[in-house]
Amino acid sequence: MRYCVIDFETTGLDPKIDEIVEFAAVRVEDGEIGLHIAQLCQPSGPIPPGATRVHGITDRMVRFAHPFSEYLSTFLDFIGQDTLVGHNLPFDFGFLQAACARAGCSFAPKKLCTLQMARRLYPQLPSRRLSAVAAHLGVKSCGYHRALGDAMATAGILLKMLA
């Protein structure tokens, strides 16, 4: 089975009004982490300071990037028919659904949330945040709250959970 792990960094928490400022997708197949894509995206307005405090992405960093809408078809093509995976997937999928709706397309993949899996598999953990689950499973991260780092950590968690 093939999986595509996704993660977004955004300007806020509401997919109806907030925007994606960074995306990543990581393919997992045959027990291996494979190809990935990642890209900064320019929102229509300034990135709120509170969002920058979370992910570290500044207006200057996205100044020459395109809006997520211009990357949407490439992103969906990369996912293809893979099962979509994310840690707290409803958050990221909400943004993806909103982007698809604005573009007039639909996307209804099979989905798997590693946060929901962690709640069932590791009830003893005081937190099921990505960093806590990764530490519990011995998954290294190249940095949290950046799309590629979070997607890679989630892919590592997924592999441990499926093993």
GROMACS .gro file of C-alpha atoms in nm:
model
  163
    1MET     CA    1   0.000   0.000   0.000
    2ARG     CA    2   0.118   0.351  -0.077
    3TYR     CA    3   0.075   0.643   0.158
    4CYS     CA    4   0.131   1.014   0.111
    5VAL     CA    5   0.205   1.203   0.431
    6ILE     CA    6   0.119   1.572   0.415
    7ASP     CA    7   0.174   1.876   0.632
    8PHE     CA    8   0.088   2.244   0.593
    9GLU     CA    9   0.204   2.557   0.768
   10THR     CA   10  -0.061   2.828   0.757
   11THR     CA   11  -0.143   3.188   0.842
   12GLY     CA   12  -0.394   3.074   1.104
   13LEU     CA   13  -0.634   2.801   1.209
   14ASP     CA   14  -0.941   2.861   0.990
   15PRO     CA   15  -0.926   2.715   0.636
   16LYS     CA   16  -1.209   2.945   0.526
   17ILE     CA   17  -1.004   3.261   0.579
   18ASP     CA   18  -0.643   3.156   0.647
   19GLU     CA   19  -0.393   3.040   0.386
   20ILE     CA   20  -0.119   2.785   0.333
   21VAL     CA   21   0.232   2.932   0.350
   22GLU     CA   22   0.422   2.603   0.319
   23PHE     CA   23   0.333   2.252   0.212
   24ALA     CA   24   0.509   1.918   0.207
   25ALA     CA   25   0.417   1.568   0.093
   26VAL     CA   26   0.622   1.255   0.157
   27ARG     CA   27   0.557   0.921  -0.013
   28VAL     CA   28   0.574   0.603   0.197
   29GLU     CA   29   0.577   0.273   0.011
   30ASP     CA   30   0.688  -0.080   0.093
   31GLY     CA   31   0.803   0.023   0.440
   32GLU     CA   32   1.028   0.299   0.306
   33ILE     CA   33   1.018   0.678   0.298
   34GLY     CA   34   1.055   0.783  -0.065
   35LEU     CA   35   1.005   1.088  -0.281
   36HIS     CA   36   0.893   1.417  -0.133
   37ILE     CA   37   0.793   1.766  -0.239
   38ALA     CA   38   0.795   2.084  -0.034
   39GLN     CA   39   0.736   2.449  -0.118
   40LEU     CA   40   0.684   2.786   0.045
   41CYS     CA   41   0.370   2.969  -0.072
   42GLN     CA   42   0.284   3.337  -0.074
   43PRO     CA   43  -0.044   3.427   0.098
   44SER     CA   44  -0.259   3.716  -0.026
   45GLY     CA   45  -0.163   3.932   0.274
   46PRO     CA   46   0.099   3.956   0.545
   47ILE     CA   47   0.168   3.652   0.763
   48PRO     CA   48   0.036   3.729   1.112
   49PRO     CA   49   0.310   3.758   1.379
   50GLY     CA   50   0.146   3.481   1.584
   51ALA     CA   51   0.171   3.239   1.292
   52THR     CA   52   0.535   3.336   1.232
   53ARG     CA   53   0.608   3.265   1.599
   54VAL     CA   54   0.480   2.909   1.549
   55HIS     CA   55   0.649   2.813   1.222
   56GLY     CA   56   0.914   3.080   1.171
   57ILE     CA   57   0.802   3.162   0.816
   58THR     CA   58   0.822   3.534   0.741
   59ASP     CA   59   0.683   3.754   0.466
   60ARG     CA   60   1.036   3.794   0.334
   61MET     CA   61   1.076   3.417   0.298
   62VAL     CA   62   0.765   3.386   0.078
   63ARG     CA   63   0.812   3.709  -0.117
   64PHE     CA   64   0.902   3.533  -0.445
   65ALA     CA   65   0.683   3.224  -0.397
   66HIS     CA   66   0.351   3.164  -0.569
   67PRO     CA   67   0.017   3.117  -0.392
   68PHE     CA   68  -0.076   2.759  -0.302
   69SER     CA   69  -0.345   2.766  -0.572
   70GLU     CA   70  -0.068   2.761  -0.835
   71TYR     CA   71   0.083   2.447  -0.679
   72LEU     CA   72  -0.246   2.267  -0.613
   73SER     CA   73  -0.256   2.050  -0.927
   74THR     CA   74   0.107   1.943  -0.879
   75PHE     CA   75   0.034   1.864  -0.515
   76LEU     CA   76  -0.274   1.656  -0.602
   77ASP     CA   77  -0.087   1.479  -0.882
   78PHE     CA   78   0.189   1.387  -0.635
   79ILE     CA   79  -0.067   1.239  -0.395
   80GLY     CA   80  -0.246   1.053  -0.674
   81GLN     CA   81  -0.440   0.753  -0.540
   82ASP     CA   82  -0.226   0.718  -0.226
   83THR     CA   83  -0.387   0.701   0.117
   84LEU     CA   84  -0.352   1.050   0.266
   85VAL     CA   85  -0.181   1.061   0.607
   86GLY     CA   86  -0.118   1.339   0.856
   87HIS     CA   87  -0.071   1.400   1.225
   88ASN     CA   88  -0.401   1.570   1.310
   89LEU     CA   89  -0.504   1.515   0.948
   90PRO     CA   90  -0.842   1.692   0.984
   91PHE     CA   91  -0.653   2.022   1.022
   92ASP     CA   92  -0.443   1.983   0.707
   93PHE     CA   93  -0.721   1.817   0.508
   94GLY     CA   94  -0.952   2.109   0.592
   95PHE     CA   95  -0.707   2.346   0.424
   96LEU     CA   96  -0.670   2.113   0.126
   97GLN     CA   97  -1.048   2.081   0.088
   98ALA     CA   98  -1.086   2.460   0.105
   99ALA     CA   99  -0.818   2.505  -0.164
  100CYS     CA  100  -0.988   2.245  -0.384
  101ALA     CA  101  -1.327   2.412  -0.338
  102ARG     CA  102  -1.183   2.750  -0.439
  103ALA     CA  103  -1.029   2.584  -0.748
  104GLY     CA  104  -1.355   2.409  -0.837
  105CYS     CA  105  -1.217   2.059  -0.800
  106SER     CA  106  -1.294   1.775  -0.563
  107PHE     CA  107  -1.061   1.540  -0.381
  108ALA     CA  108  -1.181   1.246  -0.174
  109PRO     CA  109  -0.887   1.023  -0.081
  110LYS     CA  110  -0.866   0.744   0.171
  111LYS     CA  111  -0.735   0.903   0.492
  112LEU     CA  112  -0.537   0.799   0.798
  113CYS     CA  113  -0.459   1.019   1.099
  114THR     CA  114  -0.153   0.928   1.307
  115LEU     CA  115  -0.282   1.142   1.597
  116GLN     CA  116  -0.597   0.930   1.617
  117MET     CA  117  -0.383   0.616   1.591
  118ALA     CA  118  -0.155   0.740   1.871
  119ARG     CA  119  -0.454   0.805   2.097
  120ARG     CA  120  -0.557   0.439   2.056
  121LEU     CA  121  -0.210   0.282   2.057
  122TYR     CA  122  -0.039   0.492   2.328
  123PRO     CA  123  -0.302   0.595   2.585
  124GLN     CA  124  -0.030   0.614   2.850
  125LEU     CA  125   0.143   0.909   2.684
  126PRO     CA  126   0.066   1.239   2.858
  127SER     CA  127   0.067   1.408   2.516
  128ARG     CA  128   0.015   1.279   2.164
  129ARG     CA  129   0.169   1.584   2.001
  130LEU     CA  130   0.390   1.500   1.706
  131SER     CA  131   0.709   1.564   1.902
  132ALA     CA  132   0.592   1.348   2.194
  133VAL     CA  133   0.490   1.053   1.977
  134ALA     CA  134   0.810   1.080   1.774
  135ALA     CA  135   1.021   1.080   2.092
  136HIS     CA  136   0.826   0.783   2.230
  137LEU     CA  137   0.888   0.584   1.910
  138GLY     CA  138   1.248   0.697   1.865
  139VAL     CA  139   1.176   0.888   1.544
  140LYS     CA  140   1.420   1.170   1.476
  141SER     CA  141   1.300   1.500   1.334
  142CYS     CA  142   1.475   1.766   1.132
  143GLY     CA  143   1.265   2.032   1.304
  144TYR     CA  144   0.904   2.074   1.408
  145HIS     CA  145   0.655   2.327   1.276
  146ARG     CA  146   0.801   2.329   0.928
  147ALA     CA  147   0.610   2.131   0.669
  148LEU     CA  148   0.884   1.897   0.547
  149GLY     CA  149   1.021   1.827   0.895
  150ASP     CA  150   0.673   1.749   1.028
  151ALA     CA  151   0.582   1.535   0.726
  152MET     CA  152   0.907   1.336   0.755
  153ALA     CA  153   0.854   1.283   1.130
  154THR     CA  154   0.495   1.175   1.065
  155ALA     CA  155   0.615   0.934   0.795
  156GLY     CA  156   0.860   0.784   1.046
  157ILE     CA  157   0.583   0.752   1.305
  158LEU     CA  158   0.356   0.588   1.049
  159LEU     CA  159   0.621   0.327   0.966
  160LYS     CA  160   0.671   0.247   1.337
  161MET     CA  161   0.296   0.222   1.396
  162LEU     CA  162   0.245  -0.009   1.098
  163ALA     CA  163   0.537  -0.236   1.193
   0.00000   0.00000   0.00000
